mmCIF file of C-alpha atoms and ligand atoms in Angstrom:
data_model
loop_
_atom_site.group_PDB
_atom_site.id
_atom_site.type_symbol
_atom_site.label_atom_id
_atom_site.label_comp_id
_atom_site.label_asym_id
_atom_site.label_seq_id
_atom_site.Cartn_x
_atom_site.Cartn_y
_atom_site.Cartn_z
ATOM 1 C CA UNK A 1 58.372 97.565 100.312
ATOM 2 C CA UNK A 2 55.054 98.778 98.377
ATOM 3 C CA UNK A 3 55.343 102.336 97.247
ATOM 4 C CA UNK A 4 51.787 102.750 95.684
ATOM 5 C CA UNK A 5 49.639 103.232 98.900
ATOM 6 C CA UNK A 6 46.185 102.334 99.000
ATOM 7 C CA UNK A 7 45.804 106.045 98.927
ATOM 8 C CA UNK A 8 42.960 108.248 97.462
ATOM 9 C CA UNK A 9 45.345 110.558 96.101
ATOM 10 C CA UNK A 10 48.199 109.541 93.763
ATOM 11 C CA UNK A 11 51.623 109.606 94.951
ATOM 12 C CA UNK A 12 53.251 111.169 92.293
ATOM 13 C CA UNK A 13 56.733 109.456 92.964
ATOM 14 C CA UNK A 14 59.711 111.217 91.185
ATOM 15 C CA UNK A 15 62.515 109.341 89.311
ATOM 16 C CA UNK A 16 64.924 110.163 92.139
ATOM 17 C CA UNK A 17 62.778 108.497 94.542
ATOM 18 C CA UNK A 18 61.963 105.506 92.427
ATOM 19 C CA UNK A 19 65.924 105.315 92.145
ATOM 20 C CA UNK A 20 66.432 105.427 95.844
ATOM 21 C CA UNK A 21 64.040 102.837 96.418
ATOM 22 C CA UNK A 22 65.565 100.669 93.870
ATOM 23 C CA UNK A 23 69.077 101.171 95.842
ATOM 24 C CA UNK A 24 67.116 100.420 99.034
ATOM 25 C CA UNK A 25 65.888 97.107 97.378
ATOM 26 C CA UNK A 26 69.388 96.378 96.326
ATOM 27 C CA UNK A 27 71.284 96.980 99.648
ATOM 28 C CA UNK A 28 72.738 94.167 101.283
ATOM 29 C CA UNK A 29 73.705 95.366 104.444
ATOM 30 C CA UNK A 30 71.583 97.387 107.277
ATOM 31 C CA UNK A 31 73.951 100.410 107.225
ATOM 32 C CA UNK A 32 73.542 100.494 103.141
ATOM 33 C CA UNK A 33 69.689 100.141 103.595
ATOM 34 C CA UNK A 34 69.695 103.022 106.204
ATOM 35 C CA UNK A 35 71.886 105.206 103.768
ATOM 36 C CA UNK A 36 69.518 104.437 100.847
ATOM 37 C CA UNK A 37 66.214 104.802 103.020
ATOM 38 C CA UNK A 38 67.486 108.515 104.144
ATOM 39 C CA UNK A 39 67.746 109.485 100.627
ATOM 40 C CA UNK A 40 64.084 108.149 99.874
ATOM 41 C CA UNK A 41 62.891 110.077 102.790
ATOM 42 C CA UNK A 42 64.696 113.225 101.572
ATOM 43 C CA UNK A 43 63.422 113.093 98.271
ATOM 44 C CA UNK A 44 60.014 112.036 98.556
ATOM 45 C CA UNK A 45 57.521 114.725 97.582
ATOM 46 C CA UNK A 46 55.927 116.024 100.685
ATOM 47 C CA UNK A 47 52.024 116.372 100.098
ATOM 48 C CA UNK A 48 49.324 114.431 101.342
ATOM 49 C CA UNK A 49 49.208 111.678 98.758
ATOM 50 C CA UNK A 50 52.456 110.492 100.258
ATOM 51 C CA UNK A 51 51.610 110.786 103.812
ATOM 52 C CA UNK A 52 51.088 107.746 104.314
ATOM 53 C CA UNK A 53 53.792 106.356 102.549
ATOM 54 C CA UNK A 54 56.327 108.535 104.325
ATOM 55 C CA UNK A 55 54.824 107.244 107.527
ATOM 56 C CA UNK A 56 55.739 103.649 106.441
ATOM 57 C CA UNK A 57 59.410 104.835 105.687
ATOM 58 C CA UNK A 58 59.880 106.251 109.159
ATOM 59 C CA UNK A 59 58.603 103.143 110.890
ATOM 60 C CA UNK A 60 61.011 101.104 108.411
ATOM 61 C CA UNK A 61 63.893 103.519 109.561
ATOM 62 C CA UNK A 62 63.026 103.093 113.087
ATOM 63 C CA UNK A 63 63.280 99.109 112.343
ATOM 64 C CA UNK A 64 66.414 99.049 110.668
ATOM 65 C CA UNK A 65 68.045 101.328 113.382
ATOM 66 C CA UNK A 66 66.748 98.907 116.087
ATOM 67 C CA UNK A 67 68.176 95.847 113.955
ATOM 68 C CA UNK A 68 71.477 97.700 113.814
ATOM 69 C CA UNK A 69 71.536 97.886 117.701
ATOM 70 C CA UNK A 70 71.090 94.207 118.284
ATOM 71 C CA UNK A 71 73.235 92.434 115.847
ATOM 72 C CA UNK A 72 74.084 88.886 116.260
ATOM 73 C CA UNK A 73 77.781 88.350 117.105
ATOM 74 C CA UNK A 74 79.684 87.197 113.773
ATOM 75 C CA UNK A 75 82.030 84.321 114.333
ATOM 76 C CA UNK A 76 85.889 86.060 114.799
ATOM 77 C CA UNK A 77 87.198 84.401 111.660
ATOM 78 C CA UNK A 78 84.568 85.760 109.650
ATOM 79 C CA UNK A 79 84.824 89.127 111.089
ATOM 80 C CA UNK A 80 88.175 89.454 109.730
ATOM 81 C CA UNK A 81 86.698 89.308 106.469
ATOM 82 C CA UNK A 82 84.687 92.587 107.031
ATOM 83 C CA UNK A 83 86.657 95.211 105.656
ATOM 84 C CA UNK A 84 85.356 98.704 105.665
ATOM 85 C CA UNK A 85 85.130 100.358 102.480
ATOM 86 C CA UNK A 86 87.162 103.739 102.199
ATOM 87 C CA UNK A 87 87.922 105.787 99.371
ATOM 88 C CA UNK A 88 86.353 105.896 95.732
ATOM 89 C CA UNK A 89 85.564 102.065 95.380
ATOM 90 C CA UNK A 90 86.952 98.700 96.868
ATOM 91 C CA UNK A 91 88.795 96.231 94.809
ATOM 92 C CA UNK A 92 89.687 92.712 96.256
ATOM 93 C CA UNK A 93 93.102 91.150 95.084
ATOM 94 C CA UNK A 94 92.352 87.393 94.215
ATOM 95 C CA UNK A 95 94.927 84.450 93.584
ATOM 96 C CA UNK A 96 96.428 81.150 94.413
ATOM 97 C CA UNK A 97 99.060 81.103 96.717
ATOM 98 C CA UNK A 98 102.490 82.826 95.947
ATOM 99 C CA UNK A 99 100.933 84.878 92.968
ATOM 100 C CA UNK A 100 102.469 87.986 94.500
ATOM 101 C CA UNK A 101 99.164 89.671 95.927
ATOM 102 C CA UNK A 102 100.885 90.589 99.282
ATOM 103 C CA UNK A 103 103.664 92.161 97.325
ATOM 104 C CA UNK A 104 101.547 94.161 94.901
ATOM 105 C CA UNK A 105 99.454 95.594 98.055
ATOM 106 C CA UNK A 106 102.944 96.809 99.763
ATOM 107 C CA UNK A 107 104.242 98.112 96.292
ATOM 108 C CA UNK A 108 101.163 100.256 95.438
ATOM 109 C CA UNK A 109 99.593 101.131 98.520
ATOM 110 C CA UNK A 110 101.074 102.194 101.675
ATOM 111 C CA UNK A 111 99.716 99.135 103.528
ATOM 112 C CA UNK A 112 102.052 96.292 104.616
ATOM 113 C CA UNK A 113 101.305 92.877 104.196
ATOM 114 C CA UNK A 114 103.859 90.034 104.876
ATOM 115 C CA UNK A 115 105.505 88.599 101.883
ATOM 116 C CA UNK A 116 107.287 85.149 101.783
ATOM 117 C CA UNK A 117 108.254 82.650 99.339
ATOM 118 C CA UNK A 118 106.002 80.237 100.527
ATOM 119 C CA UNK A 119 102.473 79.573 100.277
ATOM 120 C CA UNK A 120 99.495 80.606 102.243
ATOM 121 C CA UNK A 121 101.648 83.733 103.881
ATOM 122 C CA UNK A 122 98.230 85.861 104.390
ATOM 123 C CA UNK A 123 95.785 84.556 106.463
ATOM 124 C CA UNK A 124 93.306 87.488 106.587
ATOM 125 C CA UNK A 125 92.292 90.223 104.380
ATOM 126 C CA UNK A 126 94.498 93.544 104.624
ATOM 127 C CA UNK A 127 92.992 96.706 103.022
ATOM 128 C CA UNK A 128 95.347 99.629 101.602
ATOM 129 C CA UNK A 129 95.016 102.695 99.604
ATOM 130 C CA UNK A 130 96.017 103.149 96.140
ATOM 131 C CA UNK A 131 96.399 106.525 94.897
ATOM 132 C CA UNK A 132 95.165 107.439 91.084
ATOM 133 C CA UNK A 133 95.557 110.697 90.013
ATOM 134 C CA UNK A 134 93.082 112.702 92.474
ATOM 135 C CA UNK A 135 91.571 109.398 93.724
ATOM 136 C CA UNK A 136 91.897 106.909 96.557
ATOM 137 C CA UNK A 137 90.983 103.240 95.751
ATOM 138 C CA UNK A 138 91.082 100.576 98.572
ATOM 139 C CA UNK A 139 92.790 97.548 97.692
ATOM 140 C CA UNK A 140 91.998 94.232 99.694
ATOM 141 C CA UNK A 141 94.774 91.641 99.719
ATOM 142 C CA UNK A 142 93.456 88.154 100.579
ATOM 143 C CA UNK A 143 94.267 84.759 101.669
ATOM 144 C CA UNK A 144 95.034 82.758 98.745
ATOM 145 C CA UNK A 145 91.948 81.091 96.932
ATOM 146 C CA UNK A 146 91.736 77.497 97.622
ATOM 147 C CA UNK A 147 90.566 74.787 95.732
ATOM 148 C CA UNK A 148 87.292 73.166 96.955
ATOM 149 C CA UNK A 149 87.536 75.153 100.295
ATOM 150 C CA UNK A 150 85.873 78.499 100.947
ATOM 151 C CA UNK A 151 86.635 80.458 104.257
ATOM 152 C CA UNK A 152 83.444 81.877 105.908
ATOM 153 C CA UNK A 153 83.348 85.450 105.253
ATOM 154 C CA UNK A 154 85.379 85.360 101.797
ATOM 155 C CA UNK A 155 82.319 85.404 99.498
ATOM 156 C CA UNK A 156 80.877 88.215 101.228
ATOM 157 C CA UNK A 157 84.259 90.336 100.977
ATOM 158 C CA UNK A 158 84.204 89.369 97.361
ATOM 159 C CA UNK A 159 80.319 90.238 96.599
ATOM 160 C CA UNK A 160 80.773 93.797 98.501
ATOM 161 C CA UNK A 161 83.539 94.624 96.274
ATOM 162 C CA UNK A 162 83.264 97.238 93.240
ATOM 163 C CA UNK A 163 86.015 95.415 91.229
ATOM 164 C CA UNK A 164 88.322 92.481 91.247
ATOM 165 C CA UNK A 165 91.978 91.857 90.431
ATOM 166 C CA UNK A 166 92.704 88.365 89.465
ATOM 167 C CA UNK A 167 96.595 87.947 89.699
ATOM 168 C CA UNK A 168 98.193 84.935 88.337
ATOM 169 C CA UNK A 169 101.930 84.082 88.401
ATOM 170 C CA UNK A 170 103.612 83.879 85.037
ATOM 171 C CA UNK A 171 106.106 81.300 86.011
ATOM 172 C CA UNK A 172 103.538 78.543 86.670
ATOM 173 C CA UNK A 173 100.688 77.832 84.248
ATOM 174 C CA UNK A 174 98.562 80.919 84.329
ATOM 175 C CA UNK A 175 95.432 79.726 82.339
ATOM 176 C CA UNK A 176 95.167 76.761 84.805
ATOM 177 C CA UNK A 177 95.462 79.188 87.438
ATOM 178 C CA UNK A 178 92.659 81.417 86.273
ATOM 179 C CA UNK A 179 90.570 78.424 85.585
ATOM 180 C CA UNK A 180 90.529 77.328 89.130
ATOM 181 C CA UNK A 181 89.932 80.985 90.196
ATOM 182 C CA UNK A 182 86.981 81.330 88.133
ATOM 183 C CA UNK A 183 85.742 78.074 89.277
ATOM 184 C CA UNK A 184 85.770 78.840 92.932
ATOM 185 C CA UNK A 185 84.297 82.120 92.105
ATOM 186 C CA UNK A 186 81.433 80.386 90.300
ATOM 187 C CA UNK A 187 81.195 78.266 93.369
ATOM 188 C CA UNK A 188 80.547 81.362 95.173
ATOM 189 C CA UNK A 189 77.856 82.475 92.536
ATOM 190 C CA UNK A 190 79.849 85.172 91.602
ATOM 191 C CA UNK A 191 79.972 85.938 87.648
ATOM 192 C CA UNK A 192 83.049 86.933 86.724
ATOM 193 C CA UNK A 193 82.420 89.985 84.181
ATOM 194 C CA UNK A 194 85.108 91.377 81.821
ATOM 195 C CA UNK A 195 84.558 93.639 78.906
ATOM 196 C CA UNK A 196 80.846 94.518 78.629
ATOM 197 C CA UNK A 197 78.182 93.852 80.773
ATOM 198 C CA UNK A 198 77.148 90.362 79.471
ATOM 199 C CA UNK A 199 74.154 88.337 80.260
ATOM 200 C CA UNK A 200 72.311 89.004 83.517
ATOM 201 C CA UNK A 201 73.099 86.248 86.231
ATOM 202 C CA UNK A 202 70.468 84.140 87.715
ATOM 203 C CA UNK A 203 68.789 85.520 91.183
ATOM 204 C CA UNK A 204 71.287 84.924 93.862
ATOM 205 C CA UNK A 205 73.884 85.307 91.687
ATOM 206 C CA UNK A 206 75.920 88.672 91.337
ATOM 207 C CA UNK A 207 78.241 89.921 88.452
ATOM 208 C CA UNK A 208 81.623 91.689 89.217
ATOM 209 C CA UNK A 209 83.916 93.261 86.697
ATOM 210 C CA UNK A 210 87.691 92.092 86.647
ATOM 211 C CA UNK A 211 91.072 92.666 85.746
ATOM 212 C CA UNK A 212 93.388 89.859 84.582
ATOM 213 C CA UNK A 213 97.068 90.468 85.779
ATOM 214 C CA UNK A 214 99.961 88.362 84.986
ATOM 215 C CA UNK A 215 102.674 88.840 87.534
ATOM 216 C CA UNK A 216 106.501 88.029 87.385
ATOM 217 C CA UNK A 217 106.740 89.091 83.577
ATOM 218 C CA UNK A 218 110.393 89.728 84.469
ATOM 219 C CA UNK A 219 110.950 85.952 84.889
ATOM 220 C CA UNK A 220 112.645 83.905 82.388
ATOM 221 C CA UNK A 221 109.952 82.354 79.776
ATOM 222 C CA UNK A 222 107.303 84.331 81.483
ATOM 223 C CA UNK A 223 106.436 86.507 78.220
ATOM 224 C CA UNK A 224 105.802 83.367 76.495
ATOM 225 C CA UNK A 225 103.324 82.493 79.055
ATOM 226 C CA UNK A 226 101.797 85.709 79.121
ATOM 227 C CA UNK A 227 101.260 85.410 75.466
ATOM 228 C CA UNK A 228 99.562 82.244 75.756
ATOM 229 C CA UNK A 229 97.202 83.586 78.624
ATOM 230 C CA UNK A 230 96.414 86.857 76.806
ATOM 231 C CA UNK A 231 95.564 84.763 73.686
ATOM 232 C CA UNK A 232 93.060 82.630 76.067
ATOM 233 C CA UNK A 233 91.290 85.483 77.877
ATOM 234 C CA UNK A 234 91.871 88.662 76.136
ATOM 235 C CA UNK A 235 88.308 88.520 74.422
ATOM 236 C CA UNK A 236 86.554 88.287 77.732
ATOM 237 C CA UNK A 237 88.775 90.513 79.909
ATOM 238 C CA UNK A 238 91.019 93.357 80.069
ATOM 239 C CA UNK A 239 94.538 91.909 80.715
ATOM 240 C CA UNK A 240 98.002 93.141 81.659
ATOM 241 C CA UNK A 241 101.466 91.988 82.413
ATOM 242 C CA UNK A 242 103.180 93.118 85.278
ATOM 243 C CA UNK A 243 106.228 92.824 87.333
ATOM 244 C CA UNK A 244 105.588 93.925 90.982
ATOM 245 C CA UNK A 245 109.171 93.105 92.065
ATOM 246 C CA UNK A 246 110.866 95.453 89.265
ATOM 247 C CA UNK A 247 107.975 97.722 89.369
ATOM 248 C CA UNK A 248 107.079 97.082 85.447
ATOM 249 C CA UNK A 249 103.784 98.103 84.166
ATOM 250 C CA UNK A 250 102.358 99.586 87.731
ATOM 251 C CA UNK A 251 101.194 102.772 86.133
ATOM 252 C CA UNK A 252 99.292 101.090 83.586
ATOM 253 C CA UNK A 253 97.910 98.875 86.347
ATOM 254 C CA UNK A 254 96.398 101.793 88.180
ATOM 255 C CA UNK A 255 94.958 102.961 84.855
ATOM 256 C CA UNK A 256 93.279 99.903 84.328
ATOM 257 C CA UNK A 257 92.019 99.155 88.090
ATOM 258 C CA UNK A 258 90.486 102.533 87.550
ATOM 259 C CA UNK A 259 88.844 101.200 84.115
ATOM 260 C CA UNK A 260 87.050 98.458 85.435
ATOM 261 C CA UNK A 261 85.326 100.211 88.331
ATOM 262 C CA UNK A 262 82.464 101.877 85.734
ATOM 263 C CA UNK A 263 82.692 105.174 87.493
ATOM 264 C CA UNK A 264 83.513 108.510 86.342
ATOM 265 C CA UNK A 265 84.573 111.953 87.937
ATOM 266 C CA UNK A 266 83.053 115.257 87.458
ATOM 267 C CA UNK A 267 83.709 118.581 89.410
ATOM 268 C CA UNK A 268 81.491 120.934 90.696
ATOM 269 C CA UNK A 269 81.777 124.753 90.329
ATOM 270 C CA UNK A 270 80.037 128.021 92.049
ATOM 271 C CA UNK A 271 79.400 130.818 89.171
ATOM 272 C CA UNK A 272 82.468 132.881 88.612
ATOM 273 C CA UNK A 273 84.689 130.290 90.287
ATOM 274 C CA UNK A 274 87.209 127.651 89.225
ATOM 275 C CA UNK A 275 86.204 123.941 89.731
ATOM 276 C CA UNK A 276 88.449 122.310 92.324
ATOM 277 C CA UNK A 277 90.266 119.592 90.341
ATOM 278 C CA UNK A 278 91.466 117.810 93.464
ATOM 279 C CA UNK A 279 87.640 117.251 94.819
ATOM 280 C CA UNK A 280 86.229 115.091 92.098
ATOM 281 C CA UNK A 281 82.696 113.818 92.503
ATOM 282 C CA UNK A 282 82.236 110.181 91.913
ATOM 283 C CA UNK A 283 79.578 108.829 89.981
ATOM 284 C CA UNK A 284 78.572 105.380 88.233
ATOM 285 C CA UNK A 285 79.031 105.713 84.416
ATOM 286 C CA UNK A 286 75.679 107.083 82.901
ATOM 287 C CA UNK A 287 74.818 109.150 85.978
ATOM 288 C CA UNK A 288 73.072 112.522 85.063
ATOM 289 C CA UNK A 289 73.182 116.070 86.566
ATOM 290 C CA UNK A 290 70.549 114.985 89.001
ATOM 291 C CA UNK A 291 72.902 112.653 90.591
ATOM 292 C CA UNK A 292 75.874 115.270 90.813
ATOM 293 C CA UNK A 293 73.199 117.684 92.749
ATOM 294 C CA UNK A 294 72.271 114.727 94.909
ATOM 295 C CA UNK A 295 75.951 113.975 95.607
ATOM 296 C CA UNK A 296 76.558 117.703 96.828
ATOM 297 C CA UNK A 297 73.608 117.773 99.000
ATOM 298 C CA UNK A 298 70.158 115.963 99.013
ATOM 299 C CA UNK A 299 68.006 119.034 99.346
ATOM 300 C CA UNK A 300 70.008 120.575 96.093
ATOM 301 C CA UNK A 301 67.741 117.703 93.798
ATOM 302 C CA UNK A 302 64.393 119.238 94.617
ATOM 303 C CA UNK A 303 65.642 122.676 94.168
ATOM 304 C CA UNK A 304 67.840 122.080 91.167
ATOM 305 C CA UNK A 305 66.659 124.192 87.854
ATOM 306 C CA UNK A 306 69.505 123.501 85.491
ATOM 307 C CA UNK A 307 73.231 123.287 85.107
ATOM 308 C CA UNK A 308 75.829 124.257 82.937
ATOM 309 C CA UNK A 309 78.529 121.894 81.569
ATOM 310 C CA UNK A 310 82.223 122.267 80.454
ATOM 311 C CA UNK A 311 83.742 119.204 78.720
ATOM 312 C CA UNK A 312 81.119 117.069 77.056
ATOM 313 C CA UNK A 313 78.724 119.834 76.166
ATOM 314 C CA UNK A 314 78.425 121.146 72.624
ATOM 315 C CA UNK A 315 80.321 124.258 73.977
ATOM 316 C CA UNK A 316 81.615 125.664 76.896
ATOM 317 C CA UNK A 317 79.182 126.497 79.710
ATOM 318 C CA UNK A 318 76.090 125.058 77.764
ATOM 319 C CA UNK A 319 72.866 124.918 79.709
ATOM 320 C CA UNK A 320 71.599 121.569 80.289
ATOM 321 C CA UNK A 321 68.628 119.873 82.138
ATOM 322 C CA UNK A 322 68.599 117.293 85.112
ATOM 323 C CA UNK A 323 68.350 114.425 83.146
ATOM 324 C CA UNK A 324 71.532 115.304 81.198
ATOM 325 C CA UNK A 325 74.240 112.379 81.167
ATOM 326 C CA UNK A 326 77.708 113.680 82.145
ATOM 327 C CA UNK A 327 81.112 112.498 81.101
ATOM 328 C CA UNK A 328 84.269 111.933 82.828
ATOM 329 C CA UNK A 329 86.246 114.960 83.504
ATOM 330 C CA UNK A 330 83.122 117.175 83.050
ATOM 331 C CA UNK A 331 82.861 120.447 85.134
ATOM 332 C CA UNK A 332 79.215 121.079 86.399
ATOM 333 C CA UNK A 333 77.793 124.195 87.436
ATOM 334 C CA UNK A 334 74.522 123.538 89.388
ATOM 335 C CA UNK A 335 71.900 126.293 89.438
ATOM 336 C CA UNK A 336 68.885 126.287 92.105
HETATM 337 N N1 GTP B 1 110.219 86.782 90.259
HETATM 338 C C1 GTP B 1 109.388 87.678 91.041
HETATM 339 N N2 GTP B 1 108.846 87.287 91.994
HETATM 340 C C2 GTP B 1 107.741 87.970 92.778
HETATM 341 C C3 GTP B 1 107.102 89.195 92.140
HETATM 342 N N3 GTP B 1 106.268 89.440 92.738
HETATM 343 C C4 GTP B 1 106.175 88.743 94.097
HETATM 344 N N4 GTP B 1 107.360 87.911 93.769
HETATM 345 C C5 GTP B 1 107.451 86.761 94.934
HETATM 346 O O1 GTP B 1 106.694 85.753 95.164
HETATM 347 C C6 GTP B 1 106.705 85.253 96.314
HETATM 348 C C7 GTP B 1 105.093 85.460 96.709
HETATM 349 O O2 GTP B 1 105.104 86.500 96.980
HETATM 350 P P1 GTP B 1 103.623 87.133 98.063
HETATM 351 O O3 GTP B 1 103.256 88.663 97.581
HETATM 352 O O4 GTP B 1 103.681 86.562 99.468
HETATM 353 O O5 GTP B 1 102.457 86.400 97.349
HETATM 354 P P2 GTP B 1 100.867 86.399 97.979
HETATM 355 O O6 GTP B 1 100.169 85.771 96.384
HETATM 356 O O7 GTP B 1 100.406 87.242 98.672
HETATM 357 O O8 GTP B 1 100.827 84.614 98.390
HETATM 358 P P3 GTP B 1 100.024 84.120 99.644
HETATM 359 O O9 GTP B 1 99.601 85.019 100.598
HETATM 360 O O10 GTP B 1 100.742 82.788 99.945
HETATM 361 O O11 GTP B 1 98.905 83.746 98.749
HETATM 362 C C8 GTP B 1 107.629 86.126 97.128
HETATM 363 O O12 GTP B 1 108.715 85.239 97.158
HETATM 364 C C9 GTP B 1 107.939 87.514 96.342
HETATM 365 O O13 GTP B 1 109.187 87.784 96.284
HETATM 366 C C10 GTP B 1 107.715 89.338 90.714
HETATM 367 O O14 GTP B 1 107.426 90.175 90.342
HETATM 368 N N5 GTP B 1 108.715 88.841 90.400
HETATM 369 MG MG1 MG B 2 100.000 87.251 100.832
#
């Protein structure tokens, strides 16, 4: 969509508008597009210079809504891979057969997924919610990744996630397993990123952050295998050994899952009251006070005058502007 009109008057589009427009361009699904467009419509400056653009947005919205109504039927198998995101983020579990993905889902969420000592037990994705402190993070158990065969719908499920958790079996050559997994993701045009953002993928590719987890660490010789695995991948990825069966290192695992998500939590308060620490506002790292306001209410952004910050400020209650970059755990008081 062109945001510069042929107009006689300058549009004077704000950073929030441009930001929402970027989200719109990046949106993969129609509902995502509608959501981004709603924000664009809410924050667009309402004056003569944007009249035409506002009209375009409106007709765009009408088309999207129409599109949503006449969706082509998706194949049944593919449909199973449409997992609705819930909670703060969606993390997809990936691994070869028998690595313990379903065991992990059962152990750290309330969901149940069949576990068995034979391979290919899991046939379709199964979501579950994991609690981490005051957050709920969705984990999705999946059928095992197979060499040279990709289930329809699987790449889309992975692409839609906020993070990946690779689970390898430490009683079987873990480096080899990981190499197969990375190769298969490569075939799906998914670049697996670990520490740091790394180079930008080519067009059509996406990059997702990942955590590598070695399971069955209580088994004989498993920790030796883990050391080799760790030496091989630790420069590129965060890595952790666990035993799902014995419940070893699972607290650490929750923390590490949160870490790869590239999100942070802030808390909003009203003057004279305490912040509710059970109700975090979840934002991307690098977000500003403006985004905090937007998450509270879309009308807040335009009206925002300043904010006060407790936490990362120089002192408690420091006055900051809308472009102030917030930090994990900050308490923000918005003034409109
Ligand atoms: N020794 C040991 N065995 C485990 C551990 N976690 C899971 N297992 C066993 O590994 C086998 C496979 O577990 P699943 O959870 O079904 O593995 P999966 O990755 O979901 O397997 P697929 O659905 O076939 O891909 C089962 O026999 C589990 O009991 C662990 O920490 N230690
Ligand atoms: Mg399974």
